[in-house]
Each structure stands twice: as C-alpha cells, then as structure tokens.
Phi, psi and omega in degrees: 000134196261207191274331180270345150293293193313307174290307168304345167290334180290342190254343149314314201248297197116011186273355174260027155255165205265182220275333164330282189315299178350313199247000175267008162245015178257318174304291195266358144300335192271336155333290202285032202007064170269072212251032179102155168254170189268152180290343165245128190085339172093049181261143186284162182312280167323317197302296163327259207321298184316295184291341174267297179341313183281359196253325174290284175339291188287296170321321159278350134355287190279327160325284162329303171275352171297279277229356160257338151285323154330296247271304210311282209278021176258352194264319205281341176270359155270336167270308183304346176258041187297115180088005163253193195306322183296298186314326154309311183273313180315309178311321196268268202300357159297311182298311179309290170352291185295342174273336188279159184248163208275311194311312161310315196278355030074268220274351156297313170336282192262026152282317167305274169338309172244339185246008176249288187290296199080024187277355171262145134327124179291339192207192165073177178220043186283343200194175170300325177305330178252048135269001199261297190298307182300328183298305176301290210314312186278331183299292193280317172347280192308335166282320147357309158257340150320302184311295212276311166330304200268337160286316198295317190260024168239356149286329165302322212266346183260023168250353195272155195286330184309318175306311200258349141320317169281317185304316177312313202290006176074052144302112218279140200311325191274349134318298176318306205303310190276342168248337202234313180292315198286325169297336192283319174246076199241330166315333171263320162355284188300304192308312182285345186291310185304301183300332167293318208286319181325282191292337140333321202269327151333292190249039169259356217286332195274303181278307161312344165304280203322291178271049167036046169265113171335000183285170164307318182305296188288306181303321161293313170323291178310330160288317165320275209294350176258353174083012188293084187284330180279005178251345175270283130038271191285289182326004185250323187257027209234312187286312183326289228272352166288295185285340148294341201260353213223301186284352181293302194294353180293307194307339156309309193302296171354240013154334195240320179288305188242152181266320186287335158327295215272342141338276166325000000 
C-alpha cells in the first residue's frame, strides 16, 4: 500500500482532520442516525442496523411473553401455597433456572431438539419453528426470576385489608388474585419487567450467536471480531437509546395501571 492509498483512505474515513471536527461530525451524523460506513464492504451502518434489528426486537418480544406467561401464574401459585408442596418446587425450579447459563441451556436445545429429535430447525429465521428454541431459551432463564418477583409481591399484597373484603364479598377467588391482588402489585411487576426487556435486547447476543439469529447480537459479535468499530458504534448506541425508550413507555404504564399515579 503505498502512502497515497493511506491518504485517500484517511480522508474517506475524516481521521486527518482534527479530533475536534472528528467528533463534532460524529455527534451530528448521530441525529441523522448516520453512524458510518461499515470497514468491511463499506455498508452503511444504518443499513446493518435497520435489517437486524427487527429480527433482535421480535425475538425479545417473544422471549418476554414465554417468561410472563410462565412467571405470573407459577409465581401468584407459589404465593397462595406458601410453604407447601406446590410452593417448595417452584421454588427449588426457580433456583435450578437461575444456575443454568442461557448458552448451555442453548446448545442442550438443539442437541436435543434438532440433532437428536429433528423436530426444530437448529438454527436460522425462516419461519415460526425457529422461534421455540431461542424463545424457550430467553424465556426460561427470564422466568426464573420473574417466579420470586411475583411471589414475594403477591405475598405482600394478599395481607392487604382490600383483599380480604373482596374475598368477604364472595369473589371468586382467582378474581381476587388476577384483578384485584395483581393488579395492586403490577408497579414493581412493570418496573422490573421493563428493566429486563432493557437488558434483554443487551444480553441476547449469546443465544443469537448460538442459533445463528439474524439479529443486532450477531451482528455486534462480527464487529467485535473483524474490529468493524462503526458498526459496533452504531449497535451500541441504537440498543442505548431503545432502553431509554423501554423506561419511558414503564413510567406511561405506571399512569394505566394505578389511577392515582395517573391523577397526580
């Protein structure tokens, strides 16, 4: 390479200008969510973002509701059976949850599932079948801790005097729970819920690795490792401004949930 390929390259990329400019045109490429091209093929940035994201987006999406359809009603049937048998196993299958690594519990999937059984696709995004193993994977994990969430503030919330007036008025009990307990304690519910969904779309990058999912995770993976910094860059500050974006819409719920929040 000789010095005039380097020098046209410095001026393709803006690194011979001083650090200043540098970065006050990296600050206002990022309004027009202009993050660059990528080093390797020169693909913009955006672009890269645009087509993965929504495939990072849906997949956690759906991981969320496998872990909220688990978690509420295995965590509210551990708090009406406290200290008994039902309550004792959920408990011992929460702790179990929280010890498997997402990855392991991954690559058990499709040894079973697809390389044993064949009833899964092993990898890819062709279809709904290949939503069960990534989904099931972010799902149980995330219910693991969701279940104790959900016990500990329906054990609080079923001591409330509100509680034991509905059950006097002859409610039917899984009213009480679901409309009336669950609701009460759906603020921290939501809050942690929210914070999770943040930190999902962060920490999917491993199971999308594993099942070769078309998402933001494999794609920031490929930037670490080819050293693509405007592509890591942009995926970094696209997931930032998505979990500003995921606490906003909790502090809306807030205001839909309990009417005095939304009074106030």
């Amino acid at each position: 390479m000789t010095e005039q390929d380097l020098e046209r390259i410095r001026e393709a990329l803006g690194v011979n200008q001083p650090f200043l400019v540098q970065y006050w045109e990296f600050l206002t490429g990022l309004l027009r969510f202009d993050f660059g091209r990528s080093f390797l093929g020169g693909t913009p940035v955006s672009r890269l973002i645009a087509d993965a994201l929504p495939a990072t987006l849906l997949l956690a999406v759906v991981s969320m509701v496998v872990s909220i359809a688990l978690s509420i009603p295995l965590g509210i049937k551990a708090a009406t059976a406290r200290g008994g048998m039902a309550d004792q196993a959920i408990r011992i299958l929460s702790l179990v949850g929280l010890s498997v690594p997402n990855f392991w519990l991954a690559t058990m999937l499709v040894l079973l599932f697809a390389i044993t059984l064949g009833w899964l696709p092993p990898s890819g995004m062709e279809g709904p079948a290949n939503f069960v193993m990534p989904a099931v994977t972010m799902g149980v994990i995330l219910t693991a801790t969701n279940v104790r969430l959900v016990r500990s503030s329906m054990l609080e919330t079923l001591q409330s005097q509100y509680v034991m007036v509905a059950r006097a008025k002859g409610l039917s009990e899984s009213k009480v729970l679901y409309k009336h307990a669950l609701r009460n304690c759906a603020i921290p519910l939501i809050t942690y819920f929210g914070l999770q969904f943040g930190g999902l779309l962060g920490g999917i990058v491993v199971v999308e690795r594993v099942f070769n999912w078309p998402g933001l995770g494999t794609l920031a993976f490929d930037a670490v490792a080819a050293r693509d910094y405007p592509v890591l860059q942009g995926v970094i500050t696209v997931l930032s401004l998505l979990i500003v974006g995921v606490n906003l819409l909790v502090d809306i719920a807030y205001g839909l949930v309990d009417p005095r929040i939304r009074t106030s």
